[in-house]
GROMACS .gro file of C-alpha atoms in nm:
model
  349
    1UNK     CA    1  -0.310   0.847  -3.053
    2UNK     CA    2  -0.442   0.698  -2.731
    3UNK     CA    3  -0.740   0.929  -2.724
    4UNK     CA    4  -0.795   0.966  -3.083
    5UNK     CA    5  -0.830   0.576  -3.133
    6UNK     CA    6  -1.168   0.533  -2.888
    7UNK     CA    7  -1.352   0.793  -3.049
    8UNK     CA    8  -1.265   0.654  -3.430
    9UNK     CA    9  -1.266   0.307  -3.365
   10UNK     CA   10  -1.579   0.275  -3.147
   11UNK     CA   11  -1.854   0.446  -3.367
   12UNK     CA   12  -1.697   0.226  -3.666
   13UNK     CA   13  -1.738  -0.094  -3.484
   14UNK     CA   14  -2.061  -0.061  -3.257
   15UNK     CA   15  -2.302  -0.140  -3.531
   16UNK     CA   16  -2.113  -0.484  -3.590
   17UNK     CA   17  -2.072  -0.581  -3.225
   18UNK     CA   18  -2.428  -0.513  -3.164
   19UNK     CA   19  -2.523  -0.750  -3.470
   20UNK     CA   20  -2.288  -0.995  -3.343
   21UNK     CA   21  -2.432  -1.010  -3.000
   22UNK     CA   22  -2.112  -0.915  -2.822
   23UNK     CA   23  -2.148  -0.666  -2.527
   24UNK     CA   24  -2.033  -0.310  -2.564
   25UNK     CA   25  -1.840  -0.361  -2.230
   26UNK     CA   26  -1.587  -0.585  -2.438
   27UNK     CA   27  -1.591  -0.342  -2.706
   28UNK     CA   28  -1.463  -0.086  -2.479
   29UNK     CA   29  -1.187  -0.313  -2.320
   30UNK     CA   30  -1.090  -0.410  -2.680
   31UNK     CA   31  -1.073  -0.029  -2.749
   32UNK     CA   32  -0.881   0.054  -2.445
   33UNK     CA   33  -0.639  -0.229  -2.444
   34UNK     CA   34  -0.537  -0.120  -2.785
   35UNK     CA   35  -0.512   0.259  -2.725
   36UNK     CA   36  -0.255   0.348  -2.451
   37UNK     CA   37  -0.103   0.025  -2.438
   38UNK     CA   38  -0.011   0.053  -2.778
   39UNK     CA   39   0.075   0.423  -2.775
   40UNK     CA   40   0.333   0.377  -2.495
   41UNK     CA   41   0.544   0.122  -2.733
   42UNK     CA   42   0.590   0.372  -3.023
   43UNK     CA   43   0.856   0.601  -2.977
   44UNK     CA   44   0.731   0.855  -3.273
   45UNK     CA   45   0.419   0.956  -3.161
   46UNK     CA   46   0.330   1.198  -2.822
   47UNK     CA   47   0.373   0.903  -2.581
   48UNK     CA   48   0.727   0.828  -2.718
   49UNK     CA   49   0.857   1.190  -2.725
   50UNK     CA   50   0.729   1.280  -2.407
   51UNK     CA   51   0.886   0.997  -2.244
   52UNK     CA   52   1.196   1.036  -2.425
   53UNK     CA   53   1.211   1.394  -2.297
   54UNK     CA   54   1.199   1.296  -1.946
   55UNK     CA   55   1.450   1.052  -2.010
   56UNK     CA   56   1.704   1.276  -2.151
   57UNK     CA   57   1.659   1.515  -1.867
   58UNK     CA   58   1.740   1.270  -1.602
   59UNK     CA   59   2.029   1.116  -1.817
   60UNK     CA   60   2.194   1.468  -1.836
   61UNK     CA   61   2.117   1.539  -1.452
   62UNK     CA   62   2.270   1.205  -1.353
   63UNK     CA   63   2.560   1.244  -1.573
   64UNK     CA   64   2.473   0.903  -1.767
   65UNK     CA   65   2.586   0.907  -2.119
   66UNK     CA   66   2.283   0.740  -2.252
   67UNK     CA   67   2.093   0.820  -2.597
   68UNK     CA   68   1.691   0.853  -2.485
   69UNK     CA   69   1.589   0.682  -2.813
   70UNK     CA   70   1.823   0.379  -2.756
   71UNK     CA   71   1.722   0.377  -2.394
   72UNK     CA   72   1.349   0.392  -2.486
   73UNK     CA   73   1.402   0.079  -2.725
   74UNK     CA   74   1.582  -0.129  -2.461
   75UNK     CA   75   1.306  -0.024  -2.185
   76UNK     CA   76   1.043  -0.204  -2.401
   77UNK     CA   77   1.109  -0.555  -2.301
   78UNK     CA   78   1.064  -0.439  -1.952
   79UNK     CA   79   0.716  -0.277  -2.040
   80UNK     CA   80   0.532  -0.574  -1.905
   81UNK     CA   81   0.190  -0.423  -1.854
   82UNK     CA   82   0.178  -0.280  -2.180
   83UNK     CA   83   0.253  -0.608  -2.357
   84UNK     CA   84   0.005  -0.797  -2.135
   85UNK     CA   85  -0.249  -0.567  -2.203
   86UNK     CA   86  -0.237  -0.574  -2.572
   87UNK     CA   87  -0.175  -0.963  -2.579
   88UNK     CA   88  -0.492  -1.013  -2.371
   89UNK     CA   89  -0.717  -0.868  -2.653
   90UNK     CA   90  -0.675  -1.198  -2.885
   91UNK     CA   91  -0.655  -1.428  -2.610
   92UNK     CA   92  -1.002  -1.309  -2.455
   93UNK     CA   93  -1.165  -1.285  -2.829
   94UNK     CA   94  -1.039  -1.611  -2.948
   95UNK     CA   95  -1.030  -1.814  -2.647
   96UNK     CA   96  -1.331  -1.658  -2.483
   97UNK     CA   97  -1.156  -1.577  -2.159
   98UNK     CA   98  -1.466  -1.393  -2.005
   99UNK     CA   99  -1.499  -1.371  -1.623
  100UNK     CA  100  -1.654  -1.160  -1.328
  101UNK     CA  101  -1.839  -0.873  -1.465
  102UNK     CA  102  -1.740  -0.937  -1.830
  103UNK     CA  103  -1.915  -1.267  -1.826
  104UNK     CA  104  -2.229  -1.144  -1.697
  105UNK     CA  105  -2.258  -0.825  -1.967
  106UNK     CA  106  -2.145  -1.118  -2.229
  107UNK     CA  107  -2.451  -1.321  -2.129
  108UNK     CA  108  -2.664  -1.033  -2.119
  109UNK     CA  109  -2.572  -0.934  -2.450
  110UNK     CA  110  -2.653  -1.242  -2.594
  111UNK     CA  111  -3.003  -1.249  -2.431
  112UNK     CA  112  -3.116  -0.911  -2.530
  113UNK     CA  113  -2.886  -0.680  -2.733
  114UNK     CA  114  -3.109  -0.359  -2.713
  115UNK     CA  115  -3.181  -0.297  -2.349
  116UNK     CA  116  -2.867  -0.375  -2.147
  117UNK     CA  117  -2.794  -0.115  -1.889
  118UNK     CA  118  -2.455  -0.008  -2.070
  119UNK     CA  119  -2.648   0.082  -2.364
  120UNK     CA  120  -2.921   0.225  -2.231
  121UNK     CA  121  -2.735   0.467  -1.995
  122UNK     CA  122  -2.514   0.569  -2.293
  123UNK     CA  123  -2.720   0.586  -2.613
  124UNK     CA  124  -2.767   0.967  -2.574
  125UNK     CA  125  -2.394   1.040  -2.566
  126UNK     CA  126  -2.271   0.845  -2.834
  127UNK     CA  127  -2.021   0.998  -3.055
  128UNK     CA  128  -2.137   1.054  -3.411
  129UNK     CA  129  -1.851   1.079  -3.679
  130UNK     CA  130  -1.828   1.382  -3.922
  131UNK     CA  131  -1.942   1.286  -4.268
  132UNK     CA  132  -1.936   1.472  -4.603
  133UNK     CA  133  -2.058   1.360  -4.952
  134UNK     CA  134  -1.722   1.452  -5.112
  135UNK     CA  135  -1.510   1.269  -4.832
  136UNK     CA  136  -1.279   1.007  -5.005
  137UNK     CA  137  -1.035   0.715  -4.851
  138UNK     CA  138  -0.748   0.935  -4.981
  139UNK     CA  139  -0.806   1.202  -4.712
  140UNK     CA  140  -0.659   0.923  -4.475
  141UNK     CA  141  -0.398   0.738  -4.669
  142UNK     CA  142  -0.252   1.031  -4.836
  143UNK     CA  143  -0.178   1.261  -4.543
  144UNK     CA  144  -0.046   0.942  -4.353
  145UNK     CA  145   0.210   0.854  -4.666
  146UNK     CA  146   0.335   1.213  -4.633
  147UNK     CA  147   0.377   1.170  -4.278
  148UNK     CA  148   0.584   0.874  -4.346
  149UNK     CA  149   0.772   0.997  -4.635
  150UNK     CA  150   0.897   1.278  -4.458
  151UNK     CA  151   0.989   1.113  -4.129
  152UNK     CA  152   1.210   0.880  -4.349
  153UNK     CA  153   1.357   1.157  -4.552
  154UNK     CA  154   1.470   1.347  -4.232
  155UNK     CA  155   1.588   1.027  -4.030
  156UNK     CA  156   1.688   0.770  -4.273
  157UNK     CA  157   2.024   0.978  -4.362
  158UNK     CA  158   2.085   0.977  -3.996
  159UNK     CA  159   2.102   0.622  -3.990
  160UNK     CA  160   1.745   0.551  -3.828
  161UNK     CA  161   1.641   0.277  -3.735
  162UNK     CA  162   1.972   0.119  -3.733
  163UNK     CA  163   2.169   0.374  -3.559
  164UNK     CA  164   2.052   0.578  -3.258
  165UNK     CA  165   1.928   0.919  -3.353
  166UNK     CA  166   1.941   1.217  -3.084
  167UNK     CA  167   1.633   1.310  -2.938
  168UNK     CA  168   1.629   1.655  -3.055
  169UNK     CA  169   1.681   1.557  -3.422
  170UNK     CA  170   1.427   1.272  -3.379
  171UNK     CA  171   1.168   1.543  -3.258
  172UNK     CA  172   1.248   1.788  -3.514
  173UNK     CA  173   1.177   1.509  -3.787
  174UNK     CA  174   0.849   1.427  -3.613
  175UNK     CA  175   0.737   1.787  -3.601
  176UNK     CA  176   0.811   1.822  -3.988
  177UNK     CA  177   0.622   1.521  -4.055
  178UNK     CA  178   0.318   1.585  -3.883
  179UNK     CA  179   0.295   1.964  -4.004
  180UNK     CA  180   0.353   1.834  -4.357
  181UNK     CA  181   0.072   1.576  -4.311
  182UNK     CA  182  -0.165   1.831  -4.161
  183UNK     CA  183  -0.062   2.096  -4.471
  184UNK     CA  184  -0.155   1.805  -4.711
  185UNK     CA  185  -0.487   1.718  -4.540
  186UNK     CA  186  -0.609   2.064  -4.512
  187UNK     CA  187  -0.533   2.125  -4.892
  188UNK     CA  188  -0.695   1.795  -4.998
  189UNK     CA  189  -1.016   1.874  -4.798
  190UNK     CA  190  -1.003   2.218  -4.961
  191UNK     CA  191  -0.977   2.075  -5.313
  192UNK     CA  192  -1.238   1.818  -5.246
  193UNK     CA  193  -1.469   2.110  -5.107
  194UNK     CA  194  -1.486   1.903  -4.775
  195UNK     CA  195  -1.389   2.175  -4.540
  196UNK     CA  196  -1.293   2.548  -4.616
  197UNK     CA  197  -0.908   2.627  -4.570
  198UNK     CA  198  -0.977   2.849  -4.286
  199UNK     CA  199  -1.211   2.621  -4.094
  200UNK     CA  200  -0.948   2.340  -4.101
  201UNK     CA  201  -0.664   2.580  -3.976
  202UNK     CA  202  -0.917   2.685  -3.691
  203UNK     CA  203  -0.943   2.313  -3.604
  204UNK     CA  204  -0.569   2.266  -3.637
  205UNK     CA  205  -0.489   2.544  -3.414
  206UNK     CA  206  -0.757   2.415  -3.136
  207UNK     CA  207  -0.574   2.088  -3.177
  208UNK     CA  208  -0.230   2.255  -3.081
  209UNK     CA  209  -0.377   2.430  -2.784
  210UNK     CA  210  -0.463   2.070  -2.676
  211UNK     CA  211  -0.095   2.018  -2.642
  212UNK     CA  212  -0.043   2.311  -2.401
  213UNK     CA  213  -0.114   2.100  -2.080
  214UNK     CA  214   0.146   1.836  -2.226
  215UNK     CA  215   0.421   2.103  -2.257
  216UNK     CA  216   0.331   2.255  -1.935
  217UNK     CA  217   0.335   1.928  -1.755
  218UNK     CA  218   0.681   1.857  -1.906
  219UNK     CA  219   0.838   2.173  -1.781
  220UNK     CA  220   0.699   2.124  -1.463
  221UNK     CA  221   0.837   1.761  -1.435
  222UNK     CA  222   1.170   1.904  -1.533
  223UNK     CA  223   1.140   2.180  -1.245
  224UNK     CA  224   1.055   1.922  -0.996
  225UNK     CA  225   1.335   1.729  -1.109
  226UNK     CA  226   1.583   2.013  -1.069
  227UNK     CA  227   1.440   2.087  -0.720
  228UNK     CA  228   1.445   1.736  -0.580
  229UNK     CA  229   1.806   1.746  -0.695
  230UNK     CA  230   1.895   2.071  -0.517
  231UNK     CA  231   1.740   1.904  -0.181
  232UNK     CA  232   1.923   1.607  -0.219
  233UNK     CA  233   1.611   1.397  -0.261
  234UNK     CA  234   1.800   1.145  -0.498
  235UNK     CA  235   2.055   1.096  -0.265
  236UNK     CA  236   1.819   1.058   0.030
  237UNK     CA  237   1.607   0.803  -0.127
  238UNK     CA  238   1.891   0.593  -0.257
  239UNK     CA  239   2.055   0.596   0.054
  240UNK     CA  240   1.704   0.469   0.234
  241UNK     CA  241   1.679   0.203  -0.044
  242UNK     CA  242   2.011   0.061   0.019
  243UNK     CA  243   1.954   0.040   0.405
  244UNK     CA  244   1.590  -0.111   0.369
  245UNK     CA  245   1.573  -0.295   0.049
  246UNK     CA  246   1.772  -0.537  -0.167
  247UNK     CA  247   1.853  -0.382  -0.503
  248UNK     CA  248   1.684  -0.671  -0.716
  249UNK     CA  249   1.354  -0.537  -0.522
  250UNK     CA  250   1.384  -0.173  -0.657
  251UNK     CA  251   1.183  -0.256  -0.987
  252UNK     CA  252   0.883  -0.403  -0.826
  253UNK     CA  253   0.876  -0.141  -0.546
  254UNK     CA  254   0.872   0.129  -0.823
  255UNK     CA  255   0.576  -0.044  -1.010
  256UNK     CA  256   0.343  -0.068  -0.693
  257UNK     CA  257   0.422   0.304  -0.625
  258UNK     CA  258   0.379   0.409  -0.991
  259UNK     CA  259   0.063   0.183  -1.026
  260UNK     CA  260  -0.084   0.337  -0.693
  261UNK     CA  261  -0.041   0.697  -0.796
  262UNK     CA  262  -0.162   0.663  -1.166
  263UNK     CA  263  -0.440   0.468  -1.016
  264UNK     CA  264  -0.531   0.751  -0.778
  265UNK     CA  265  -0.477   1.046  -1.017
  266UNK     CA  266  -0.606   0.875  -1.345
  267UNK     CA  267  -0.304   1.015  -1.526
  268UNK     CA  268  -0.008   0.809  -1.638
  269UNK     CA  269   0.190   1.118  -1.808
  270UNK     CA  270   0.156   1.271  -1.444
  271UNK     CA  271   0.280   0.989  -1.298
  272UNK     CA  272   0.596   0.931  -1.530
  273UNK     CA  273   0.666   1.328  -1.440
  274UNK     CA  274   0.681   1.242  -1.081
  275UNK     CA  275   0.863   0.903  -1.085
  276UNK     CA  276   1.120   0.918  -1.329
  277UNK     CA  277   1.313   1.223  -1.153
  278UNK     CA  278   1.304   0.966  -0.852
  279UNK     CA  279   1.358   0.604  -1.007
  280UNK     CA  280   1.642   0.691  -1.255
  281UNK     CA  281   1.874   0.881  -0.997
  282UNK     CA  282   1.791   0.602  -0.739
  283UNK     CA  283   1.887   0.325  -0.980
  284UNK     CA  284   2.196   0.479  -1.101
  285UNK     CA  285   2.309   0.539  -0.742
  286UNK     CA  286   2.222   0.192  -0.594
  287UNK     CA  287   2.329   0.000  -0.881
  288UNK     CA  288   1.982  -0.118  -0.975
  289UNK     CA  289   1.899  -0.252  -1.326
  290UNK     CA  290   1.812   0.101  -1.495
  291UNK     CA  291   1.595  -0.025  -1.793
  292UNK     CA  292   1.395  -0.252  -1.569
  293UNK     CA  293   1.324   0.061  -1.313
  294UNK     CA  294   1.227   0.273  -1.624
  295UNK     CA  295   1.005  -0.021  -1.732
  296UNK     CA  296   0.854  -0.013  -1.367
  297UNK     CA  297   0.761   0.356  -1.390
  298UNK     CA  298   0.577   0.321  -1.756
  299UNK     CA  299   0.419  -0.014  -1.665
  300UNK     CA  300   0.292   0.127  -1.331
  301UNK     CA  301   0.187   0.446  -1.513
  302UNK     CA  302   0.013   0.264  -1.784
  303UNK     CA  303  -0.167   0.046  -1.504
  304UNK     CA  304  -0.376   0.353  -1.385
  305UNK     CA  305  -0.425   0.499  -1.728
  306UNK     CA  306  -0.564   0.156  -1.802
  307UNK     CA  307  -0.769   0.067  -1.509
  308UNK     CA  308  -0.870   0.414  -1.321
  309UNK     CA  309  -1.237   0.509  -1.362
  310UNK     CA  310  -1.111   0.897  -1.387
  311UNK     CA  311  -0.873   0.813  -1.668
  312UNK     CA  312  -0.928   0.982  -2.012
  313UNK     CA  313  -0.898   0.652  -2.181
  314UNK     CA  314  -1.135   0.493  -1.949
  315UNK     CA  315  -1.383   0.777  -2.036
  316UNK     CA  316  -1.309   0.782  -2.417
  317UNK     CA  317  -1.323   0.406  -2.456
  318UNK     CA  318  -1.666   0.408  -2.275
  319UNK     CA  319  -1.790   0.719  -2.493
  320UNK     CA  320  -1.642   0.553  -2.819
  321UNK     CA  321  -1.811   0.228  -2.758
  322UNK     CA  322  -2.140   0.378  -2.628
  323UNK     CA  323  -2.095   0.195  -2.293
  324UNK     CA  324  -2.169   0.352  -1.935
  325UNK     CA  325  -1.836   0.450  -1.799
  326UNK     CA  326  -1.912   0.251  -1.475
  327UNK     CA  327  -1.979  -0.056  -1.656
  328UNK     CA  328  -1.657  -0.032  -1.871
  329UNK     CA  329  -1.462   0.015  -1.522
  330UNK     CA  330  -1.621  -0.267  -1.371
  331UNK     CA  331  -1.594  -0.514  -1.667
  332UNK     CA  332  -1.212  -0.380  -1.712
  333UNK     CA  333  -1.080  -0.398  -1.377
  334UNK     CA  334  -1.051  -0.782  -1.308
  335UNK     CA  335  -0.840  -0.795  -1.637
  336UNK     CA  336  -0.636  -0.493  -1.548
  337UNK     CA  337  -0.574  -0.648  -1.184
  338UNK     CA  338  -0.476  -0.987  -1.326
  339UNK     CA  339  -0.227  -0.843  -1.565
  340UNK     CA  340  -0.078  -0.599  -1.315
  341UNK     CA  341  -0.009  -0.928  -1.080
  342UNK     CA  342   0.181  -1.066  -1.361
  343UNK     CA  343   0.373  -0.763  -1.424
  344UNK     CA  344   0.471  -0.742  -1.062
  345UNK     CA  345   0.568  -1.111  -1.062
  346UNK     CA  346   0.806  -0.991  -1.373
  347UNK     CA  347   0.962  -0.728  -1.181
  348UNK     CA  348   1.019  -0.983  -0.914
  349UNK     CA  349   1.206  -1.215  -1.101
   0.00000   0.00000   0.00000
């Protein structure tokens, strides 16, 4: 999960990076670069399910006989920004590619590990993990094993991963696996007397309510798609595109528009909901490379999620790392822009 990772990884590694005299800004960068950029590449978590839902709606509306899972997989090579963001982490840590504000933060961390502005402003808001004397590692690996087992039990007979699986069956398998893992965890915590059953169920239900916004966003995206199609927006945009732009330039334009929208709003999912109903019909009508255009939407949306100062992952990564939010934004932006320019070049080629 892109939202859970920063709050889990940050507090765990914060004491270690302080001891190694590494800046918390770099920890925040590493956390941010391995949360949403990784999540967007995985089809069986919330990101993948949401994206495939948007794809399925547009494929049906345009009349494309495409399987959304297969389309998601075929779009992966064009998710340039995600691959670059993840790949930057080992390059940065092994080769010490520090420049701009990040270089200054690293110098400051080596000179004084206890009084940097990033730490001084954030120490009062650091996340403290839940601890219990009866907690055991099995509380982590047993539910994960159940999740994987149920998922395989549901999908392997359908041919997964060698054959495409319909989106509805895939999502049903995911729901069954998640629910089974949750029941397993609740049962284990009750048996080990870590949390009472009712308290665990209450936490589970609160987590479900957090997904309400996702469901509403998806419904609104489908509504926006239908309204735009009724107004002829896809035909109008494709006509303007054919008249004003060469077809090969369309993925780059989609990437730039998606990046600007996501940076301004701080929402990658909102950007996907707006851009997919425009990009897929337009690409289909003008004969542009469909997977490259969908990859441009995903890459552009991820750029804003990764670099915007108001993005949820930016806020959570800085919180988890114990770093001031503005410091994380300042030190990460040059790397995000660098990856963004390379991504743009990829869509132009």
